[in-house]
Amino acid sequence: MFIRQLEYLVTLAREKHFARAAEACHVSQPALSSAIRTLEAEVGLVMVERTRCVCLLLVIALLFNNVVRGRRWPDLWF
């Protein structure tokens, strides 16, 4: 797992769209998607439900995102 992958996940959580997240990270959409898939494989969990128009972060990804951003565990539930 690389910091870059975590940054991509945080940006994807904010943007909720792969193309916009890729633009914000200054990478191509396929590169961002590949990094997220690699992260999912490394942790053994699907974090993003990919649809044609928008991506939905699954609960595990939202929790992971909050941990990456430094929020305390009690803050994750509200």
mmCIF file with all atom_site columns, N, CA and C in Angstrom:
data_model
loop_
_atom_site.group_PDB
_atom_site.id
_atom_site.type_symbol
_atom_site.label_atom_id
_atom_site.label_alt_id
_atom_site.label_comp_id
_atom_site.label_asym_id
_atom_site.label_entity_id
_atom_site.label_seq_id
_atom_site.pdbx_PDB_ins_code
_atom_site.Cartn_x
_atom_site.Cartn_y
_atom_site.Cartn_z
_atom_site.occupancy
_atom_site.B_iso_or_equiv
_atom_site.pdbx_formal_charge
_atom_site.auth_seq_id
_atom_site.auth_comp_id
_atom_site.auth_asym_id
_atom_site.auth_atom_id
_atom_site.pdbx_PDB_model_num
ATOM 1   N N  . MET A 1 1  ? 0.849   -1.167 0.000   1.00 0.00 ? 1  MET A N  1
ATOM 2   C CA . MET A 1 1  ? 0.000   0.000  0.000   1.00 0.00 ? 1  MET A CA 1
ATOM 3   C C  . MET A 1 1  ? 0.902   1.240  0.000   1.00 0.00 ? 1  MET A C  1
ATOM 4   N N  . PHE A 1 2  ? 0.567   2.154  -0.866  1.00 0.00 ? 2  PHE A N  1
ATOM 5   C CA . PHE A 1 2  ? 1.335   3.384  -0.992  1.00 0.00 ? 2  PHE A CA 1
ATOM 6   C C  . PHE A 1 2  ? 0.485   4.575  -0.556  1.00 0.00 ? 2  PHE A C  1
ATOM 7   N N  . ILE A 1 3  ? 1.134   5.612  -0.077  1.00 0.00 ? 3  ILE A N  1
ATOM 8   C CA . ILE A 1 3  ? 0.440   6.845  0.307   1.00 0.00 ? 3  ILE A CA 1
ATOM 9   C C  . ILE A 1 3  ? -0.370  7.377  -0.867  1.00 0.00 ? 3  ILE A C  1
ATOM 10  N N  . ARG A 1 4  ? 0.173   7.247  -2.072  1.00 0.00 ? 4  ARG A N  1
ATOM 11  C CA . ARG A 1 4  ? -0.522  7.731  -3.268  1.00 0.00 ? 4  ARG A CA 1
ATOM 12  C C  . ARG A 1 4  ? -1.895  7.063  -3.390  1.00 0.00 ? 4  ARG A C  1
ATOM 13  N N  . GLN A 1 5  ? -1.968  5.759  -3.137  1.00 0.00 ? 5  GLN A N  1
ATOM 14  C CA . GLN A 1 5  ? -3.250  5.061  -3.224  1.00 0.00 ? 5  GLN A CA 1
ATOM 15  C C  . GLN A 1 5  ? -4.242  5.612  -2.200  1.00 0.00 ? 5  GLN A C  1
ATOM 16  N N  . LEU A 1 6  ? -3.754  5.904  -1.019  1.00 0.00 ? 6  LEU A N  1
ATOM 17  C CA . LEU A 1 6  ? -4.625  6.459  0.016   1.00 0.00 ? 6  LEU A CA 1
ATOM 18  C C  . LEU A 1 6  ? -5.093  7.857  -0.362  1.00 0.00 ? 6  LEU A C  1
ATOM 19  N N  . GLU A 1 7  ? -4.205  8.636  -0.950  1.00 0.00 ? 7  GLU A N  1
ATOM 20  C CA . GLU A 1 7  ? -4.595  9.972  -1.426  1.00 0.00 ? 7  GLU A CA 1
ATOM 21  C C  . GLU A 1 7  ? -5.665  9.855  -2.506  1.00 0.00 ? 7  GLU A C  1
ATOM 22  N N  . TYR A 1 8  ? -5.519  8.895  -3.396  1.00 0.00 ? 8  TYR A N  1
ATOM 23  C CA . TYR A 1 8  ? -6.519  8.683  -4.444  1.00 0.00 ? 8  TYR A CA 1
ATOM 24  C C  . TYR A 1 8  ? -7.865  8.308  -3.834  1.00 0.00 ? 8  TYR A C  1
ATOM 25  N N  . LEU A 1 9  ? -7.844  7.438  -2.812  1.00 0.00 ? 9  LEU A N  1
ATOM 26  C CA . LEU A 1 9  ? -9.088  7.034  -2.162  1.00 0.00 ? 9  LEU A CA 1
ATOM 27  C C  . LEU A 1 9  ? -9.768  8.227  -1.497  1.00 0.00 ? 9  LEU A C  1
ATOM 28  N N  . VAL A 1 10 ? -9.006  9.056  -0.814  1.00 0.00 ? 10 VAL A N  1
ATOM 29  C CA . VAL A 1 10 ? -9.565  10.245 -0.166  1.00 0.00 ? 10 VAL A CA 1
ATOM 30  C C  . VAL A 1 10 ? -10.161 11.185 -1.214  1.00 0.00 ? 10 VAL A C  1
ATOM 31  N N  . THR A 1 11 ? -9.456  11.376 -2.318  1.00 0.00 ? 11 THR A N  1
ATOM 32  C CA . THR A 1 11 ? -9.956  12.250 -3.385  1.00 0.00 ? 11 THR A CA 1
ATOM 33  C C  . THR A 1 11 ? -11.202 11.661 -4.027  1.00 0.00 ? 11 THR A C  1
ATOM 34  N N  . LEU A 1 12 ? -11.208 10.351 -4.246  1.00 0.00 ? 12 LEU A N  1
ATOM 35  C CA . LEU A 1 12 ? -12.376 9.690  -4.817  1.00 0.00 ? 12 LEU A CA 1
ATOM 36  C C  . LEU A 1 12 ? -13.572 9.811  -3.879  1.00 0.00 ? 12 LEU A C  1
ATOM 37  N N  . ALA A 1 13 ? -13.338 9.710  -2.587  1.00 0.00 ? 13 ALA A N  1
ATOM 38  C CA . ALA A 1 13 ? -14.423 9.875  -1.612  1.00 0.00 ? 13 ALA A CA 1
ATOM 39  C C  . ALA A 1 13 ? -15.003 11.283 -1.694  1.00 0.00 ? 13 ALA A C  1
ATOM 40  N N  . ARG A 1 14 ? -14.143 12.259 -1.896  1.00 0.00 ? 14 ARG A N  1
ATOM 41  C CA . ARG A 1 14 ? -14.595 13.649 -1.985  1.00 0.00 ? 14 ARG A CA 1
ATOM 42  C C  . ARG A 1 14 ? -15.331 13.913 -3.298  1.00 0.00 ? 14 ARG A C  1
ATOM 43  N N  . GLU A 1 15 ? -14.769 13.451 -4.398  1.00 0.00 ? 15 GLU A N  1
ATOM 44  C CA . GLU A 1 15 ? -15.317 13.761 -5.728  1.00 0.00 ? 15 GLU A CA 1
ATOM 45  C C  . GLU A 1 15 ? -16.469 12.846 -6.143  1.00 0.00 ? 15 GLU A C  1
ATOM 46  N N  . LYS A 1 16 ? -16.446 11.594 -5.661  1.00 0.00 ? 16 LYS A N  1
ATOM 47  C CA . LYS A 1 16 ? -17.472 10.597 -5.997  1.00 0.00 ? 16 LYS A CA 1
ATOM 48  C C  . LYS A 1 16 ? -17.574 10.323 -7.501  1.00 0.00 ? 16 LYS A C  1
ATOM 49  N N  . HIS A 1 17 ? -16.472 10.513 -8.200  1.00 0.00 ? 17 HIS A N  1
ATOM 50  C CA . HIS A 1 17 ? -16.453 10.312 -9.649  1.00 0.00 ? 17 HIS A CA 1
ATOM 51  C C  . HIS A 1 17 ? -15.002 10.084 -10.063 1.00 0.00 ? 17 HIS A C  1
ATOM 52  N N  . PHE A 1 18 ? -14.752 8.989  -10.782 1.00 0.00 ? 18 PHE A N  1
ATOM 53  C CA . PHE A 1 18 ? -13.377 8.642  -11.126 1.00 0.00 ? 18 PHE A CA 1
ATOM 54  C C  . PHE A 1 18 ? -12.690 9.698  -11.982 1.00 0.00 ? 18 PHE A C  1
ATOM 55  N N  . ALA A 1 19 ? -13.374 10.215 -12.985 1.00 0.00 ? 19 ALA A N  1
ATOM 56  C CA . ALA A 1 19 ? -12.733 11.190 -13.877 1.00 0.00 ? 19 ALA A CA 1
ATOM 57  C C  . ALA A 1 19 ? -12.379 12.474 -13.130 1.00 0.00 ? 19 ALA A C  1
ATOM 58  N N  . ARG A 1 20 ? -13.297 12.951 -12.293 1.00 0.00 ? 20 ARG A N  1
ATOM 59  C CA . ARG A 1 20 ? -13.016 14.173 -11.524 1.00 0.00 ? 20 ARG A CA 1
ATOM 60  C C  . ARG A 1 20 ? -11.910 13.938 -10.497 1.00 0.00 ? 20 ARG A C  1
ATOM 61  N N  . ALA A 1 21 ? -11.921 12.768 -9.873  1.00 0.00 ? 21 ALA A N  1
ATOM 62  C CA . ALA A 1 21 ? -10.863 12.445 -8.907  1.00 0.00 ? 21 ALA A CA 1
ATOM 63  C C  . ALA A 1 21 ? -9.513  12.354 -9.606  1.00 0.00 ? 21 ALA A C  1
ATOM 64  N N  . ALA A 1 22 ? -9.490  11.743 -10.776 1.00 0.00 ? 22 ALA A N  1
ATOM 65  C CA . ALA A 1 22 ? -8.240  11.633 -11.534 1.00 0.00 ? 22 ALA A CA 1
ATOM 66  C C  . ALA A 1 22 ? -7.724  13.016 -11.911 1.00 0.00 ? 22 ALA A C  1
ATOM 67  N N  . GLU A 1 23 ? -8.620  13.880 -12.340 1.00 0.00 ? 23 GLU A N  1
ATOM 68  C CA . GLU A 1 23 ? -8.221  15.243 -12.703 1.00 0.00 ? 23 GLU A CA 1
ATOM 69  C C  . GLU A 1 23 ? -7.652  15.981 -11.489 1.00 0.00 ? 23 GLU A C  1
ATOM 70  N N  . ALA A 1 24 ? -8.302  15.819 -10.349 1.00 0.00 ? 24 ALA A N  1
ATOM 71  C CA . ALA A 1 24 ? -7.828  16.478 -9.128  1.00 0.00 ? 24 ALA A CA 1
ATOM 72  C C  . ALA A 1 24 ? -6.463  15.946 -8.685  1.00 0.00 ? 24 ALA A C  1
ATOM 73  N N  . CYS A 1 25 ? -6.193  14.678 -8.996  1.00 0.00 ? 25 CYS A N  1
ATOM 74  C CA . CYS A 1 25 ? -4.907  14.060 -8.625  1.00 0.00 ? 25 CYS A CA 1
ATOM 75  C C  . CYS A 1 25 ? -3.853  14.211 -9.718  1.00 0.00 ? 25 CYS A C  1
ATOM 76  N N  . HIS A 1 26 ? -4.232  14.806 -10.831 1.00 0.00 ? 26 HIS A N  1
ATOM 77  C CA . HIS A 1 26 ? -3.318  15.018 -11.959 1.00 0.00 ? 26 HIS A CA 1
ATOM 78  C C  . HIS A 1 26 ? -2.780  13.707 -12.530 1.00 0.00 ? 26 HIS A C  1
ATOM 79  N N  . VAL A 1 27 ? -3.694  12.719 -12.651 1.00 0.00 ? 27 VAL A N  1
ATOM 80  C CA . VAL A 1 27 ? -3.355  11.441 -13.280 1.00 0.00 ? 27 VAL A CA 1
ATOM 81  C C  . VAL A 1 27 ? -4.481  11.090 -14.245 1.00 0.00 ? 27 VAL A C  1
ATOM 82  N N  . SER A 1 28 ? -4.245  10.088 -15.064 1.00 0.00 ? 28 SER A N  1
ATOM 83  C CA . SER A 1 28 ? -5.303  9.641  -15.967 1.00 0.00 ? 28 SER A CA 1
ATOM 84  C C  . SER A 1 28 ? -6.330  8.828  -15.182 1.00 0.00 ? 28 SER A C  1
ATOM 85  N N  . GLN A 1 29 ? -7.530  8.745  -15.724 1.00 0.00 ? 29 GLN A N  1
ATOM 86  C CA . GLN A 1 29 ? -8.578  7.969  -15.063 1.00 0.00 ? 29 GLN A CA 1
ATOM 87  C C  . GLN A 1 29 ? -8.191  6.495  -14.964 1.00 0.00 ? 29 GLN A C  1
ATOM 88  N N  . PRO A 1 30 ? -7.628  5.881  -16.018 1.00 0.00 ? 30 PRO A N  1
ATOM 89  C CA . PRO A 1 30 ? -7.212  4.483  -15.881 1.00 0.00 ? 30 PRO A CA 1
ATOM 90  C C  . PRO A 1 30 ? -6.144  4.272  -14.799 1.00 0.00 ? 30 PRO A C  1
ATOM 91  N N  . ALA A 1 31 ? -5.237  5.227  -14.640 1.00 0.00 ? 31 ALA A N  1
ATOM 92  C CA . ALA A 1 31 ? -4.200  5.104  -13.605 1.00 0.00 ? 31 ALA A CA 1
ATOM 93  C C  . ALA A 1 31 ? -4.819  5.150  -12.210 1.00 0.00 ? 31 ALA A C  1
ATOM 94  N N  . LEU A 1 32 ? -5.772  6.053  -12.007 1.00 0.00 ? 32 LEU A N  1
ATOM 95  C CA . LEU A 1 32 ? -6.436  6.146  -10.713 1.00 0.00 ? 32 LEU A CA 1
ATOM 96  C C  . LEU A 1 32 ? -7.236  4.881  -10.434 1.00 0.00 ? 32 LEU A C  1
ATOM 97  N N  . SER A 1 33 ? -7.975  4.421  -11.418 1.00 0.00 ? 33 SER A N  1
ATOM 98  C CA . SER A 1 33 ? -8.777  3.214  -11.260 1.00 0.00 ? 33 SER A CA 1
ATOM 99  C C  . SER A 1 33 ? -7.899  2.009  -10.936 1.00 0.00 ? 33 SER A C  1
ATOM 100 N N  . SER A 1 34 ? -6.777  1.902  -11.619 1.00 0.00 ? 34 SER A N  1
ATOM 101 C CA . SER A 1 34 ? -5.845  0.803  -11.373 1.00 0.00 ? 34 SER A CA 1
ATOM 102 C C  . SER A 1 34 ? -5.283  0.860  -9.955  1.00 0.00 ? 34 SER A C  1
ATOM 103 N N  . ALA A 1 35 ? -4.940  2.044  -9.498  1.00 0.00 ? 35 ALA A N  1
ATOM 104 C CA . ALA A 1 35 ? -4.401  2.198  -8.143  1.00 0.00 ? 35 ALA A CA 1
ATOM 105 C C  . ALA A 1 35 ? -5.441  1.814  -7.092  1.00 0.00 ? 35 ALA A C  1
ATOM 106 N N  . ILE A 1 36 ? -6.694  2.185  -7.320  1.00 0.00 ? 36 ILE A N  1
ATOM 107 C CA . ILE A 1 36 ? -7.763  1.836  -6.379  1.00 0.00 ? 36 ILE A CA 1
ATOM 108 C C  . ILE A 1 36 ? -7.988  0.331  -6.381  1.00 0.00 ? 36 ILE A C  1
ATOM 109 N N  . ARG A 1 37 ? -7.987  -0.286 -7.564  1.00 0.00 ? 37 ARG A N  1
ATOM 110 C CA . ARG A 1 37 ? -8.143  -1.747 -7.642  1.00 0.00 ? 37 ARG A CA 1
ATOM 111 C C  . ARG A 1 37 ? -6.994  -2.460 -6.932  1.00 0.00 ? 37 ARG A C  1
ATOM 112 N N  . THR A 1 38 ? -5.789  -1.950 -7.085  1.00 0.00 ? 38 THR A N  1
ATOM 113 C CA . THR A 1 38 ? -4.630  -2.535 -6.408  1.00 0.00 ? 38 THR A CA 1
ATOM 114 C C  . THR A 1 38 ? -4.792  -2.417 -4.897  1.00 0.00 ? 38 THR A C  1
ATOM 115 N N  . LEU A 1 39 ? -5.243  -1.260 -4.430  1.00 0.00 ? 39 LEU A N  1
ATOM 116 C CA . LEU A 1 39 ? -5.483  -1.066 -3.002  1.00 0.00 ? 39 LEU A CA 1
ATOM 117 C C  . LEU A 1 39 ? -6.532  -2.054 -2.503  1.00 0.00 ? 39 LEU A C  1
ATOM 118 N N  . GLU A 1 40 ? -7.610  -2.214 -3.260  1.00 0.00 ? 40 GLU A N  1
ATOM 119 C CA . GLU A 1 40 ? -8.656  -3.166 -2.883  1.00 0.00 ? 40 GLU A CA 1
ATOM 120 C C  . GLU A 1 40 ? -8.092  -4.582 -2.791  1.00 0.00 ? 40 GLU A C  1
ATOM 121 N N  . ALA A 1 41 ? -7.250  -4.952 -3.746  1.00 0.00 ? 41 ALA A N  1
ATOM 122 C CA . ALA A 1 41 ? -6.648  -6.288 -3.739  1.00 0.00 ? 41 ALA A CA 1
ATOM 123 C C  . ALA A 1 41 ? -5.720  -6.468 -2.539  1.00 0.00 ? 41 ALA A C  1
ATOM 124 N N  . GLU A 1 42 ? -4.978  -5.426 -2.208  1.00 0.00 ? 42 GLU A N  1
ATOM 125 C CA . GLU A 1 42 ? -4.033  -5.512 -1.091  1.00 0.00 ? 42 GLU A CA 1
ATOM 126 C C  . GLU A 1 42 ? -4.738  -5.673 0.252   1.00 0.00 ? 42 GLU A C  1
ATOM 127 N N  . VAL A 1 43 ? -5.861  -4.993 0.436   1.00 0.00 ? 43 VAL A N  1
ATOM 128 C CA . VAL A 1 43 ? -6.584  -5.120 1.703   1.00 0.00 ? 43 VAL A CA 1
ATOM 129 C C  . VAL A 1 43 ? -7.619  -6.238 1.655   1.00 0.00 ? 43 VAL A C  1
ATOM 130 N N  . GLY A 1 44 ? -7.869  -6.782 0.469   1.00 0.00 ? 44 GLY A N  1
ATOM 131 C CA . GLY A 1 44 ? -8.785  -7.906 0.325   1.00 0.00 ? 44 GLY A CA 1
ATOM 132 C C  . GLY A 1 44 ? -10.249 -7.538 0.430   1.00 0.00 ? 44 GLY A C  1
ATOM 133 N N  . LEU A 1 45 ? -10.575 -6.294 0.117   1.00 0.00 ? 45 LEU A N  1
ATOM 134 C CA . LEU A 1 45 ? -11.955 -5.823 0.200   1.00 0.00 ? 45 LEU A CA 1
ATOM 135 C C  . LEU A 1 45 ? -12.300 -4.965 -1.003  1.00 0.00 ? 45 LEU A C  1
ATOM 136 N N  . VAL A 1 46 ? -13.539 -5.097 -1.469  1.00 0.00 ? 46 VAL A N  1
ATOM 137 C CA . VAL A 1 46 ? -14.035 -4.182 -2.495  1.00 0.00 ? 46 VAL A CA 1
ATOM 138 C C  . VAL A 1 46 ? -14.479 -2.923 -1.773  1.00 0.00 ? 46 VAL A C  1
ATOM 139 N N  . MET A 1 47 ? -13.910 -1.795 -2.156  1.00 0.00 ? 47 MET A N  1
ATOM 140 C CA . MET A 1 47 ? -14.225 -0.534 -1.488  1.00 0.00 ? 47 MET A CA 1
ATOM 141 C C  . MET A 1 47 ? -15.117 0.370  -2.318  1.00 0.00 ? 47 MET A C  1
ATOM 142 N N  . VAL A 1 48 ? -15.138 0.159  -3.625  1.00 0.00 ? 48 VAL A N  1
ATOM 143 C CA . VAL A 1 48 ? -15.856 1.061  -4.517  1.00 0.00 ? 48 VAL A CA 1
ATOM 144 C C  . VAL A 1 48 ? -16.771 0.251  -5.416  1.00 0.00 ? 48 VAL A C  1
ATOM 145 N N  . GLU A 1 49 ? -18.032 0.642  -5.456  1.00 0.00 ? 49 GLU A N  1
ATOM 146 C CA . GLU A 1 49 ? -18.962 0.061  -6.414  1.00 0.00 ? 49 GLU A CA 1
ATOM 147 C C  . GLU A 1 49 ? -18.949 0.968  -7.631  1.00 0.00 ? 49 GLU A C  1
ATOM 148 N N  . ARG A 1 50 ? -18.502 0.419  -8.726  1.00 0.00 ? 50 ARG A N  1
ATOM 149 C CA . ARG A 1 50 ? -18.348 1.224  -9.933  1.00 0.00 ? 50 ARG A CA 1
ATOM 150 C C  . ARG A 1 50 ? -19.615 1.141  -10.779 1.00 0.00 ? 50 ARG A C  1
ATOM 151 N N  . THR A 1 51 ? -20.155 2.305  -11.133 1.00 0.00 ? 51 THR A N  1
ATOM 152 C CA . THR A 1 51 ? -21.288 2.370  -12.052 1.00 0.00 ? 51 THR A CA 1
ATOM 153 C C  . THR A 1 51 ? -20.877 3.240  -13.228 1.00 0.00 ? 51 THR A C  1
ATOM 154 N N  . ARG A 1 52 ? -21.731 3.328  -14.198 1.00 0.00 ? 52 ARG A N  1
ATOM 155 C CA . ARG A 1 52 ? -21.400 4.078  -15.408 1.00 0.00 ? 52 ARG A CA 1
ATOM 156 C C  . ARG A 1 52 ? -21.201 5.572  -15.134 1.00 0.00 ? 52 ARG A C  1
ATOM 157 N N  . CYS A 1 53 ? -21.989 6.135  -14.248 1.00 0.00 ? 53 CYS A N  1
ATOM 158 C CA . CYS A 1 53 ? -21.959 7.585  -14.040 1.00 0.00 ? 53 CYS A CA 1
ATOM 159 C C  . CYS A 1 53 ? -21.246 8.025  -12.769 1.00 0.00 ? 53 CYS A C  1
ATOM 160 N N  . VAL A 1 54 ? -21.290 7.217  -11.749 1.00 0.00 ? 54 VAL A N  1
ATOM 161 C CA . VAL A 1 54 ? -20.759 7.651  -10.455 1.00 0.00 ? 54 VAL A CA 1
ATOM 162 C C  . VAL A 1 54 ? -20.242 6.435  -9.705  1.00 0.00 ? 54 VAL A C  1
ATOM 163 N N  . CYS A 1 55 ? -19.354 6.651  -8.781  1.00 0.00 ? 55 CYS A N  1
ATOM 164 C CA . CYS A 1 55 ? -18.888 5.545  -7.958  1.00 0.00 ? 55 CYS A CA 1
ATOM 165 C C  . CYS A 1 55 ? -19.477 5.699  -6.565  1.00 0.00 ? 55 CYS A C  1
ATOM 166 N N  . LEU A 1 56 ? -19.766 4.594  -5.958  1.00 0.00 ? 56 LEU A N  1
ATOM 167 C CA . LEU A 1 56 ? -20.299 4.593  -4.605  1.00 0.00 ? 56 LEU A CA 1
ATOM 168 C C  . LEU A 1 56 ? -19.271 3.947  -3.701  1.00 0.00 ? 56 LEU A C  1
ATOM 169 N N  . LEU A 1 57 ? -18.814 4.679  -2.715  1.00 0.00 ? 57 LEU A N  1
ATOM 170 C CA . LEU A 1 57 ? -17.888 4.100  -1.766  1.00 0.00 ? 57 LEU A CA 1
ATOM 171 C C  . LEU A 1 57 ? -18.675 3.245  -0.786  1.00 0.00 ? 57 LEU A C  1
ATOM 172 N N  . LEU A 1 58 ? -18.230 2.030  -0.611  1.00 0.00 ? 58 LEU A N  1
ATOM 173 C CA . LEU A 1 58 ? -18.890 1.139  0.318   1.00 0.00 ? 58 LEU A CA 1
ATOM 174 C C  . LEU A 1 58 ? -18.499 1.527  1.740   1.00 0.00 ? 58 LEU A C  1
ATOM 175 N N  . VAL A 1 59 ? -19.238 1.032  2.704   1.00 0.00 ? 59 VAL A N  1
ATOM 176 C CA . VAL A 1 59 ? -19.035 1.413  4.101   1.00 0.00 ? 59 VAL A CA 1
ATOM 177 C C  . VAL A 1 59 ? -17.583 1.229  4.525   1.00 0.00 ? 59 VAL A C  1
ATOM 178 N N  . ILE A 1 60 ? -16.966 0.130  4.118   1.00 0.00 ? 60 ILE A N  1
ATOM 179 C CA . ILE A 1 60 ? -15.579 -0.115 4.509   1.00 0.00 ? 60 ILE A CA 1
ATOM 180 C C  . ILE A 1 60 ? -14.667 0.986  3.976   1.00 0.00 ? 60 ILE A C  1
ATOM 181 N N  . ALA A 1 61 ? -14.929 1.462  2.776   1.00 0.00 ? 61 ALA A N  1
ATOM 182 C CA . ALA A 1 61 ? -14.102 2.527  2.208   1.00 0.00 ? 61 ALA A CA 1
ATOM 183 C C  . ALA A 1 61 ? -14.303 3.834  2.965   1.00 0.00 ? 61 ALA A C  1
ATOM 184 N N  . LEU A 1 62 ? -15.528 4.102  3.375   1.00 0.00 ? 62 LEU A N  1
ATOM 185 C CA . LEU A 1 62 ? -15.783 5.316  4.149   1.00 0.00 ? 62 LEU A CA 1
ATOM 186 C C  . LEU A 1 62 ? -15.050 5.269  5.483   1.00 0.00 ? 62 LEU A C  1
ATOM 187 N N  . LEU A 1 63 ? -15.063 4.118  6.135   1.00 0.00 ? 63 LEU A N  1
ATOM 188 C CA . LEU A 1 63 ? -14.328 3.967  7.389   1.00 0.00 ? 63 LEU A CA 1
ATOM 189 C C  . LEU A 1 63 ? -12.832 4.112  7.152   1.00 0.00 ? 63 LEU A C  1
ATOM 190 N N  . PHE A 1 64 ? -12.337 3.451  6.118   1.00 0.00 ? 64 PHE A N  1
ATOM 191 C CA . PHE A 1 64 ? -10.916 3.509  5.775   1.00 0.00 ? 64 PHE A CA 1
ATOM 192 C C  . PHE A 1 64 ? -10.516 4.951  5.472   1.00 0.00 ? 64 PHE A C  1
ATOM 193 N N  . ASN A 1 65 ? -11.344 5.651  4.724   1.00 0.00 ? 65 ASN A N  1
ATOM 194 C CA . ASN A 1 65 ? -11.093 7.052  4.381   1.00 0.00 ? 65 ASN A CA 1
ATOM 195 C C  . ASN A 1 65 ? -10.985 7.905  5.643   1.00 0.00 ? 65 ASN A C  1
ATOM 196 N N  . ASN A 1 66 ? -11.881 7.693  6.587   1.00 0.00 ? 66 ASN A N  1
ATOM 197 C CA . ASN A 1 66 ? -11.842 8.468  7.827   1.00 0.00 ? 66 ASN A CA 1
ATOM 198 C C  . ASN A 1 66 ? -10.582 8.183  8.635   1.00 0.00 ? 66 ASN A C  1
ATOM 199 N N  . VAL A 1 67 ? -10.156 6.945  8.662   1.00 0.00 ? 67 VAL A N  1
ATOM 200 C CA . VAL A 1 67 ? -8.927  6.595  9.374   1.00 0.00 ? 67 VAL A CA 1
ATOM 201 C C  . VAL A 1 67 ? -7.736  7.273  8.710   1.00 0.00 ? 67 VAL A C  1
ATOM 202 N N  . VAL A 1 68 ? -7.694  7.225  7.384   1.00 0.00 ? 68 VAL A N  1
ATOM 203 C CA . VAL A 1 68 ? -6.600  7.856  6.644   1.00 0.00 ? 68 VAL A CA 1
ATOM 204 C C  . VAL A 1 68 ? -6.554  9.354  6.941   1.00 0.00 ? 68 VAL A C  1
ATOM 205 N N  . ARG A 1 69 ? -7.695  9.965  7.063   1.00 0.00 ? 69 ARG A N  1
ATOM 206 C CA . ARG A 1 69 ? -7.760  11.410 7.305   1.00 0.00 ? 69 ARG A CA 1
ATOM 207 C C  . ARG A 1 69 ? -7.539  11.767 8.773   1.00 0.00 ? 69 ARG A C  1
ATOM 208 N N  . GLY A 1 70 ? -7.304  10.767 9.624   1.00 0.00 ? 70 GLY A N  1
ATOM 209 C CA . GLY A 1 70 ? -6.940  11.022 11.010  1.00 0.00 ? 70 GLY A CA 1
ATOM 210 C C  . GLY A 1 70 ? -8.091  11.205 11.973  1.00 0.00 ? 70 GLY A C  1
ATOM 211 N N  . ARG A 1 71 ? -9.265  10.782 11.594  1.00 0.00 ? 71 ARG A N  1
ATOM 212 C CA . ARG A 1 71 ? -10.397 10.904 12.511  1.00 0.00 ? 71 ARG A CA 1
ATOM 213 C C  . ARG A 1 71 ? -10.345 9.771  13.537  1.00 0.00 ? 71 ARG A C  1
ATOM 214 N N  . ARG A 1 72 ? -10.818 10.071 14.723  1.00 0.00 ? 72 ARG A N  1
ATOM 215 C CA . ARG A 1 72 ? -10.834 9.054  15.772  1.00 0.00 ? 72 ARG A CA 1
ATOM 216 C C  . ARG A 1 72 ? -11.975 8.075  15.524  1.00 0.00 ? 72 ARG A C  1
ATOM 217 N N  . TRP A 1 73 ? -11.851 6.871  16.068  1.00 0.00 ? 73 TRP A N  1
ATOM 218 C CA . TRP A 1 73 ? -12.874 5.842  15.864  1.00 0.00 ? 73 TRP A CA 1
ATOM 219 C C  . TRP A 1 73 ? -14.271 6.290  16.255  1.00 0.00 ? 73 TRP A C  1
ATOM 220 N N  . PRO A 1 74 ? -14.486 6.941  17.414  1.00 0.00 ? 74 PRO A N  1
ATOM 221 C CA . PRO A 1 74 ? -15.862 7.355  17.737  1.00 0.00 ? 74 PRO A CA 1
ATOM 222 C C  . PRO A 1 74 ? -16.460 8.311  16.706  1.00 0.00 ? 74 PRO A C  1
ATOM 223 N N  . ASP A 1 75 ? -15.610 9.084  16.033  1.00 0.00 ? 75 ASP A N  1
ATOM 224 C CA . ASP A 1 75 ? -16.100 10.031 15.030  1.00 0.00 ? 75 ASP A CA 1
ATOM 225 C C  . ASP A 1 75 ? -16.567 9.340  13.754  1.00 0.00 ? 75 ASP A C  1
ATOM 226 N N  . LEU A 1 76 ? -16.224 8.093  13.579  1.00 0.00 ? 76 LEU A N  1
ATOM 227 C CA . LEU A 1 76 ? -16.537 7.398  12.334  1.00 0.00 ? 76 LEU A CA 1
ATOM 228 C C  . LEU A 1 76 ? -18.011 7.035  12.226  1.00 0.00 ? 76 LEU A C  1
ATOM 229 N N  . TRP A 1 77 ? -18.702 6.980  13.311  1.00 0.00 ? 77 TRP A N  1
ATOM 230 C CA . TRP A 1 77 ? -20.066 6.460  13.289  1.00 0.00 ? 77 TRP A CA 1
ATOM 231 C C  . TRP A 1 77 ? -21.120 7.539  13.113  1.00 0.00 ? 77 TRP A C  1
ATOM 232 N N  . PHE A 1 78 ? -20.720 8.798  13.127  1.00 0.00 ? 78 PHE A N  1
ATOM 233 C CA . PHE A 1 78 ? -21.724 9.866  13.030  1.00 0.00 ? 78 PHE A CA 1
ATOM 234 C C  . PHE A 1 78 ? -21.421 10.824 11.917  1.00 0.00 ? 78 PHE A C  1
#
